[in-house]
């Protein structure tokens, strides 16, 4: 009997324990949401909100830096236009006069370099343009530096060069069995060839540029009559050489035709290079710029602050983080107030100062704003890759162009190898779609709770990210595809 009583008592104890456990677990389970809620409120108030406020302050400071850069450049441009500060008025320029005794030797020897890599669509345009330059043939040497890995393209470029050689133009077709140093490596190796020593000046054109026939006639006199000038540019600006104290001259009225990327994918790769390269150069050359002895402090400040820091680092970061991340995120935190001058006035001023440079496109300003905001994500990534020297820092993908494909479409289509169709999922950019979904959530919350009415801006921005994320952007040509 004692054993039975003990067993019964143990059974009652086990049942009581199970019931107590169930009650306690039920209480804990019911209290769990409250505990999580309290924990989130603590984290929100002590961590998240202060971090968002710090981010807002940093973005506002960067916005002011960018505004100062835009205003300063606008004032300089206004000064140049109002007072007509043309290069010909500032520096000595005289047309090269014909001399019966000296003949063509009155013209300096000029070397023209055209580096290219698998440029099937534009090689004829670029080679033809430089071979048509108005300059005495015996005073002009052209180097076509072909690093193409496609042997068929190499043969086509070689044949084009031979065609111009038969017309009396001095053209040297140069190819390598490696791509050491990429474009710069090809140009450096070509500069070490013996016949280059007789040349006085060097003109460099990318394969997607077609200079006008009078390019040398209009630019070389600046170099001849102004020994302090080391470079005359029609469009681009180079930095390594200015540390030696040389002056660079920008001649805005000399225009060189340039090919645009043929697809949105090609444009993304191009923008990656243009954002990653300067950022990496900034990291590598900052100390050298500071310690350069032949450059004034004003020029050092301009180069570091204006050219590198404000334009190449700040501009991309403030566009993406402030306008695409911080402002939408603030919709979830009504206790955080962003000054109207930071949300409306500064970006409006920056946009107008940028748009003034191309008044003929002012009607596209809304589309431009949305497109640039999406592209700021890619540029931001490229800047961080350049600054940290991550694995893609030395990536070089040639920009695809259309060239004169549309003029000779049947022949070009027959000669070009057939490309496999791009699979639909290969066109999708999941990071852009993810950002678009995040923006939709922010805009919807703002719309429902009517916090700051940012949804009027965030919804179109979200749509832009999603459309470009699913690959709904590219080039559509008559009779062709995207």
Short mmCIF file of N, CA and C in Angstrom, two decimals, residues 124-253:
data_model
loop_
_atom_site.label_atom_id
_atom_site.label_comp_id
_atom_site.label_asym_id
_atom_site.label_seq_id
_atom_site.Cartn_x
_atom_site.Cartn_y
_atom_site.Cartn_z
N UNK A 124 37.04 51.67 -87.64
CA UNK A 124 37.13 52.38 -88.92
C UNK A 124 36.96 53.88 -88.73
N UNK A 125 36.03 54.25 -87.85
CA UNK A 125 35.78 55.67 -87.60
C UNK A 125 37.00 56.35 -86.99
N UNK A 126 37.60 55.72 -85.98
CA UNK A 126 38.73 56.35 -85.29
C UNK A 126 39.97 56.39 -86.16
N UNK A 127 40.29 55.28 -86.82
CA UNK A 127 41.47 55.25 -87.70
C UNK A 127 41.29 56.22 -88.85
N UNK A 128 40.11 56.24 -89.44
CA UNK A 128 39.85 57.16 -90.54
C UNK A 128 39.94 58.61 -90.13
N UNK A 129 39.48 58.93 -88.90
CA UNK A 129 39.51 60.31 -88.43
C UNK A 129 40.94 60.80 -88.23
N UNK A 130 41.79 60.02 -87.58
CA UNK A 130 43.16 60.48 -87.32
C UNK A 130 43.99 60.50 -88.60
N UNK A 131 43.67 59.62 -89.54
CA UNK A 131 44.40 59.62 -90.81
C UNK A 131 43.96 60.77 -91.73
N UNK A 132 42.85 61.42 -91.39
CA UNK A 132 42.34 62.53 -92.19
C UNK A 132 42.68 63.88 -91.58
N UNK A 133 43.52 63.89 -90.55
CA UNK A 133 43.91 65.15 -89.92
C UNK A 133 44.66 66.04 -90.91
N UNK A 134 44.34 67.32 -90.88
CA UNK A 134 45.00 68.29 -91.77
C UNK A 134 46.39 68.60 -91.23
N UNK A 135 47.38 67.88 -91.70
CA UNK A 135 48.76 68.05 -91.26
C UNK A 135 49.66 67.42 -92.32
N UNK A 136 50.81 68.01 -92.59
CA UNK A 136 51.68 67.42 -93.61
C UNK A 136 51.97 65.95 -93.33
N UNK A 137 51.77 65.06 -94.29
CA UNK A 137 51.95 63.62 -94.05
C UNK A 137 53.34 63.25 -93.54
N UNK A 138 54.36 64.00 -93.99
CA UNK A 138 55.72 63.67 -93.55
C UNK A 138 56.02 64.21 -92.16
N UNK A 139 55.07 64.94 -91.56
CA UNK A 139 55.26 65.46 -90.20
C UNK A 139 54.26 64.82 -89.22
N UNK A 140 53.69 63.70 -89.64
CA UNK A 140 52.67 63.03 -88.83
C UNK A 140 52.94 61.53 -88.78
N UNK A 141 52.99 60.98 -87.59
CA UNK A 141 53.16 59.54 -87.37
C UNK A 141 51.98 59.05 -86.54
N UNK A 142 51.32 58.03 -87.02
CA UNK A 142 50.14 57.49 -86.33
C UNK A 142 50.45 56.08 -85.83
N UNK A 143 50.16 55.85 -84.57
CA UNK A 143 50.30 54.52 -83.97
C UNK A 143 48.91 53.99 -83.61
N UNK A 144 48.54 52.88 -84.20
CA UNK A 144 47.30 52.20 -83.83
C UNK A 144 47.69 51.05 -82.90
N UNK A 145 47.38 51.20 -81.62
CA UNK A 145 47.82 50.25 -80.60
C UNK A 145 46.67 49.29 -80.31
N UNK A 146 46.74 48.13 -80.94
CA UNK A 146 45.62 47.18 -80.90
C UNK A 146 45.92 46.04 -79.93
N UNK A 147 45.24 46.05 -78.79
CA UNK A 147 45.37 44.98 -77.80
C UNK A 147 44.22 43.97 -77.90
N UNK A 148 43.58 43.92 -79.04
CA UNK A 148 42.42 43.05 -79.21
C UNK A 148 42.79 41.59 -78.98
N UNK A 149 41.89 40.89 -78.30
CA UNK A 149 42.08 39.45 -78.10
C UNK A 149 41.35 38.64 -79.17
N UNK A 150 40.47 39.32 -79.92
CA UNK A 150 39.76 38.69 -81.03
C UNK A 150 40.63 38.81 -82.28
N UNK A 151 41.14 37.67 -82.77
CA UNK A 151 42.06 37.69 -83.92
C UNK A 151 41.39 38.22 -85.17
N UNK A 152 40.10 37.99 -85.32
CA UNK A 152 39.38 38.51 -86.49
C UNK A 152 39.36 40.03 -86.48
N UNK A 153 39.14 40.61 -85.31
CA UNK A 153 39.15 42.07 -85.20
C UNK A 153 40.55 42.61 -85.46
N UNK A 154 41.57 41.93 -84.97
CA UNK A 154 42.95 42.36 -85.23
C UNK A 154 43.21 42.43 -86.73
N UNK A 155 42.74 41.44 -87.45
CA UNK A 155 42.98 41.42 -88.88
C UNK A 155 42.24 42.56 -89.58
N UNK A 156 41.04 42.86 -89.12
CA UNK A 156 40.28 43.96 -89.71
C UNK A 156 40.97 45.30 -89.46
N UNK A 157 41.47 45.50 -88.23
CA UNK A 157 42.16 46.75 -87.91
C UNK A 157 43.44 46.87 -88.72
N UNK A 158 44.15 45.75 -88.85
CA UNK A 158 45.40 45.76 -89.63
C UNK A 158 45.11 46.13 -91.09
N UNK A 159 44.05 45.56 -91.66
CA UNK A 159 43.69 45.86 -93.05
C UNK A 159 43.33 47.33 -93.22
N UNK A 160 42.62 47.90 -92.23
CA UNK A 160 42.26 49.32 -92.30
C UNK A 160 43.50 50.19 -92.29
N UNK A 161 44.49 49.83 -91.47
CA UNK A 161 45.74 50.59 -91.41
C UNK A 161 46.49 50.49 -92.74
N UNK A 162 46.53 49.31 -93.31
CA UNK A 162 47.21 49.12 -94.60
C UNK A 162 46.55 49.93 -95.70
N UNK A 163 45.23 50.10 -95.63
CA UNK A 163 44.53 50.91 -96.62
C UNK A 163 45.01 52.35 -96.59
N UNK A 164 45.20 52.89 -95.38
CA UNK A 164 45.66 54.28 -95.26
C UNK A 164 47.15 54.40 -95.56
N UNK A 165 47.90 53.36 -95.28
CA UNK A 165 49.33 53.38 -95.64
C UNK A 165 49.49 53.49 -97.15
N UNK A 166 48.61 52.79 -97.88
CA UNK A 166 48.66 52.85 -99.35
C UNK A 166 48.33 54.23 -99.89
N UNK A 167 47.71 55.07 -99.05
CA UNK A 167 47.37 56.44 -99.45
C UNK A 167 48.45 57.44 -99.06
N UNK A 168 49.56 56.93 -98.53
CA UNK A 168 50.67 57.81 -98.19
C UNK A 168 50.72 58.27 -96.75
N UNK A 169 49.88 57.74 -95.88
CA UNK A 169 49.86 58.12 -94.47
C UNK A 169 50.78 57.18 -93.69
N UNK A 170 51.57 57.74 -92.79
CA UNK A 170 52.47 56.93 -91.97
C UNK A 170 51.71 56.36 -90.79
N UNK A 171 51.34 55.11 -90.92
CA UNK A 171 50.56 54.43 -89.88
C UNK A 171 51.33 53.19 -89.43
N UNK A 172 51.51 53.05 -88.14
CA UNK A 172 52.17 51.87 -87.57
C UNK A 172 51.13 51.07 -86.78
N UNK A 173 50.87 49.85 -87.24
CA UNK A 173 49.96 48.97 -86.51
C UNK A 173 50.78 48.17 -85.50
N UNK A 174 50.43 48.30 -84.23
CA UNK A 174 51.20 47.67 -83.16
C UNK A 174 50.26 46.83 -82.29
N UNK A 175 50.59 45.55 -82.16
CA UNK A 175 49.81 44.67 -81.29
C UNK A 175 50.75 43.95 -80.34
N UNK A 176 50.19 43.49 -79.22
CA UNK A 176 51.01 42.81 -78.21
C UNK A 176 50.43 41.43 -77.92
N UNK A 177 51.27 40.57 -77.35
CA UNK A 177 50.80 39.25 -76.95
C UNK A 177 50.39 39.22 -75.49
N UNK A 178 50.29 40.41 -74.87
CA UNK A 178 49.85 40.53 -73.48
C UNK A 178 49.12 41.86 -73.32
N UNK A 179 48.52 42.05 -72.16
CA UNK A 179 47.82 43.30 -71.89
C UNK A 179 48.38 43.97 -70.65
N UNK A 180 49.67 43.86 -70.44
CA UNK A 180 50.30 44.45 -69.27
C UNK A 180 50.07 45.96 -69.23
N UNK A 181 49.52 46.43 -68.13
CA UNK A 181 49.24 47.86 -67.99
C UNK A 181 48.06 48.34 -68.77
N UNK A 182 47.36 47.43 -69.44
CA UNK A 182 46.18 47.77 -70.24
C UNK A 182 46.50 48.91 -71.22
N UNK A 183 45.61 49.88 -71.32
CA UNK A 183 45.77 50.95 -72.30
C UNK A 183 47.05 51.76 -72.05
N UNK A 184 47.29 52.11 -70.77
CA UNK A 184 48.48 52.90 -70.44
C UNK A 184 49.75 52.13 -70.75
N UNK A 185 49.72 50.81 -70.51
CA UNK A 185 50.89 49.99 -70.81
C UNK A 185 51.19 49.95 -72.29
N UNK A 186 50.15 49.87 -73.11
CA UNK A 186 50.34 49.85 -74.56
C UNK A 186 50.93 51.17 -75.06
N UNK A 187 50.44 52.28 -74.52
CA UNK A 187 50.95 53.58 -74.95
C UNK A 187 52.39 53.79 -74.48
N UNK A 188 52.70 53.34 -73.27
CA UNK A 188 54.07 53.50 -72.75
C UNK A 188 55.06 52.71 -73.58
N UNK A 189 54.73 51.47 -73.91
CA UNK A 189 55.63 50.64 -74.72
C UNK A 189 55.83 51.25 -76.10
N UNK A 190 54.74 51.80 -76.68
CA UNK A 190 54.85 52.40 -78.01
C UNK A 190 55.70 53.66 -77.99
N UNK A 191 55.71 54.38 -76.88
CA UNK A 191 56.51 55.59 -76.76
C UNK A 191 58.01 55.31 -76.72
N UNK A 192 58.38 54.06 -76.45
CA UNK A 192 59.79 53.70 -76.34
C UNK A 192 60.41 53.27 -77.66
N UNK A 193 59.61 53.26 -78.73
CA UNK A 193 60.13 52.92 -80.06
C UNK A 193 61.01 54.06 -80.57
N UNK A 194 62.07 53.73 -81.28
CA UNK A 194 63.09 54.72 -81.68
C UNK A 194 62.53 55.90 -82.45
N UNK A 195 61.66 55.66 -83.45
CA UNK A 195 61.21 56.77 -84.30
C UNK A 195 60.38 57.81 -83.54
N UNK A 196 59.91 57.46 -82.34
CA UNK A 196 59.11 58.40 -81.56
C UNK A 196 59.95 59.58 -81.09
N UNK A 197 61.26 59.39 -80.97
CA UNK A 197 62.13 60.45 -80.46
C UNK A 197 62.14 61.69 -81.35
N UNK A 198 61.82 61.53 -82.62
CA UNK A 198 61.81 62.68 -83.53
C UNK A 198 60.54 63.52 -83.42
N UNK A 199 59.57 63.04 -82.64
CA UNK A 199 58.29 63.74 -82.52
C UNK A 199 58.36 64.81 -81.43
N UNK A 200 57.75 65.96 -81.72
CA UNK A 200 57.72 67.07 -80.76
C UNK A 200 56.52 67.00 -79.83
N UNK A 201 55.40 66.54 -80.35
CA UNK A 201 54.17 66.51 -79.57
C UNK A 201 53.45 65.18 -79.78
N UNK A 202 52.59 64.86 -78.81
CA UNK A 202 51.82 63.61 -78.87
C UNK A 202 50.34 63.94 -78.72
N UNK A 203 49.51 63.39 -79.59
CA UNK A 203 48.05 63.52 -79.49
C UNK A 203 47.48 62.12 -79.24
N UNK A 204 46.59 62.00 -78.27
CA UNK A 204 46.03 60.71 -77.88
C UNK A 204 44.52 60.76 -78.02
N UNK A 205 43.98 59.77 -78.72
CA UNK A 205 42.54 59.66 -78.89
C UNK A 205 42.10 58.24 -78.56
N UNK A 206 41.07 58.12 -77.73
CA UNK A 206 40.47 56.81 -77.51
C UNK A 206 39.84 56.32 -78.80
N UNK A 207 39.61 55.02 -78.87
CA UNK A 207 39.06 54.45 -80.09
C UNK A 207 37.65 54.95 -80.38
N UNK A 208 36.96 55.48 -79.37
CA UNK A 208 35.61 55.98 -79.60
C UNK A 208 35.56 57.48 -79.82
N UNK A 209 36.71 58.08 -80.15
CA UNK A 209 36.76 59.51 -80.46
C UNK A 209 37.14 59.70 -81.92
N UNK A 210 36.50 60.68 -82.54
CA UNK A 210 36.84 61.02 -83.93
C UNK A 210 37.12 62.52 -84.01
N UNK A 211 38.38 62.91 -83.96
CA UNK A 211 38.72 64.34 -84.01
C UNK A 211 38.41 64.94 -85.37
N UNK A 212 38.06 66.23 -85.36
CA UNK A 212 37.84 66.95 -86.61
C UNK A 212 39.18 67.10 -87.33
N UNK A 213 39.12 67.31 -88.63
CA UNK A 213 40.34 67.37 -89.44
C UNK A 213 41.27 68.51 -89.03
N UNK A 214 40.70 69.59 -88.45
CA UNK A 214 41.53 70.74 -88.07
C UNK A 214 41.96 70.71 -86.61
N UNK A 215 41.85 69.57 -85.96
CA UNK A 215 42.18 69.47 -84.53
C UNK A 215 43.61 69.92 -84.25
N UNK A 216 44.58 69.38 -84.99
CA UNK A 216 45.99 69.74 -84.76
C UNK A 216 46.26 71.19 -85.12
N UNK A 217 45.63 71.66 -86.19
CA UNK A 217 45.84 73.04 -86.63
C UNK A 217 45.41 74.03 -85.55
N UNK A 218 44.36 73.68 -84.80
CA UNK A 218 43.81 74.59 -83.79
C UNK A 218 44.45 74.43 -82.42
N UNK A 219 45.07 73.30 -82.15
CA UNK A 219 45.59 73.06 -80.80
C UNK A 219 47.11 73.12 -80.69
N UNK A 220 47.83 72.66 -81.69
CA UNK A 220 49.30 72.62 -81.61
C UNK A 220 49.92 74.01 -81.41
N UNK A 221 49.41 75.10 -82.04
CA UNK A 221 50.01 76.43 -81.81
C UNK A 221 50.04 76.84 -80.35
N UNK A 222 49.10 76.41 -79.54
CA UNK A 222 49.15 76.71 -78.11
C UNK A 222 50.42 76.14 -77.48
N UNK A 223 50.79 74.94 -77.86
CA UNK A 223 51.98 74.29 -77.32
C UNK A 223 53.25 74.92 -77.88
N UNK A 224 53.22 75.33 -79.13
CA UNK A 224 54.40 75.91 -79.77
C UNK A 224 54.79 77.25 -79.16
N UNK A 225 53.80 78.09 -78.86
CA UNK A 225 54.06 79.47 -78.43
C UNK A 225 53.98 79.67 -76.92
N UNK A 226 53.63 78.65 -76.17
CA UNK A 226 53.51 78.76 -74.71
C UNK A 226 54.23 77.59 -74.05
N UNK A 227 55.53 77.71 -73.80
CA UNK A 227 56.31 76.58 -73.28
C UNK A 227 55.86 76.08 -71.91
N UNK A 228 55.09 76.88 -71.17
CA UNK A 228 54.64 76.44 -69.85
C UNK A 228 53.43 75.51 -69.93
N UNK A 229 52.82 75.43 -71.12
CA UNK A 229 51.65 74.55 -71.31
C UNK A 229 52.13 73.17 -71.72
N UNK A 230 51.66 72.16 -70.97
CA UNK A 230 52.07 70.78 -71.25
C UNK A 230 50.98 70.00 -71.96
N UNK A 231 49.73 70.44 -71.85
CA UNK A 231 48.64 69.67 -72.42
C UNK A 231 47.52 70.59 -72.86
N UNK A 232 46.99 70.34 -74.02
CA UNK A 232 45.81 71.04 -74.52
C UNK A 232 44.72 69.99 -74.66
N UNK A 233 43.62 70.18 -73.97
CA UNK A 233 42.55 69.19 -74.01
C UNK A 233 41.29 69.77 -74.60
N UNK A 234 40.55 68.90 -75.26
CA UNK A 234 39.28 69.32 -75.83
C UNK A 234 38.12 68.87 -74.95
N UNK A 235 38.33 67.85 -74.11
CA UNK A 235 37.22 67.37 -73.30
C UNK A 235 37.65 66.85 -71.94
N UNK A 236 38.63 65.96 -71.89
CA UNK A 236 38.98 65.31 -70.63
C UNK A 236 40.08 66.05 -69.89
N UNK A 237 40.23 65.73 -68.60
CA UNK A 237 41.27 66.35 -67.77
C UNK A 237 42.11 65.27 -67.11
N UNK A 238 43.44 65.38 -67.24
CA UNK A 238 44.36 64.45 -66.61
C UNK A 238 45.04 65.15 -65.45
N UNK A 239 45.37 64.32 -64.33
CA UNK A 239 45.92 64.89 -63.09
C UNK A 239 47.42 64.50 -62.91
N UNK A 240 48.08 63.36 -63.14
CA UNK A 240 49.39 62.99 -62.65
C UNK A 240 50.42 64.04 -62.95
N UNK A 241 50.45 64.64 -64.19
CA UNK A 241 51.41 65.58 -64.80
C UNK A 241 51.37 66.97 -64.17
N UNK A 242 50.24 67.46 -63.67
CA UNK A 242 50.15 68.81 -63.13
C UNK A 242 51.00 68.99 -61.88
N UNK A 243 51.42 67.88 -61.25
CA UNK A 243 52.25 67.99 -60.05
C UNK A 243 53.64 68.51 -60.39
N UNK A 244 54.03 68.44 -61.64
CA UNK A 244 55.34 68.93 -62.05
C UNK A 244 55.32 70.42 -62.33
N UNK A 245 54.17 71.07 -62.12
CA UNK A 245 54.08 72.50 -62.30
C UNK A 245 53.61 72.93 -63.68
N UNK A 246 53.28 71.97 -64.54
CA UNK A 246 52.82 72.33 -65.89
C UNK A 246 51.40 72.86 -65.84
N UNK A 247 51.06 73.65 -66.86
CA UNK A 247 49.70 74.15 -67.01
C UNK A 247 48.97 73.32 -68.04
N UNK A 248 47.67 73.14 -67.80
CA UNK A 248 46.81 72.47 -68.77
C UNK A 248 45.84 73.49 -69.33
N UNK A 249 45.58 73.41 -70.62
CA UNK A 249 44.70 74.37 -71.28
C UNK A 249 43.49 73.65 -71.84
N UNK A 250 42.32 74.12 -71.45
CA UNK A 250 41.07 73.56 -71.96
C UNK A 250 40.54 74.47 -73.06
N UNK A 251 40.41 73.92 -74.25
CA UNK A 251 39.91 74.67 -75.40
C UNK A 251 38.49 74.19 -75.68
N UNK A 252 37.52 74.90 -75.14
CA UNK A 252 36.13 74.45 -75.20
C UNK A 252 35.51 74.48 -76.58
N UNK A 253 36.04 75.33 -77.47
CA UNK A 253 35.43 75.43 -78.79
C UNK A 253 35.99 74.41 -79.78
#
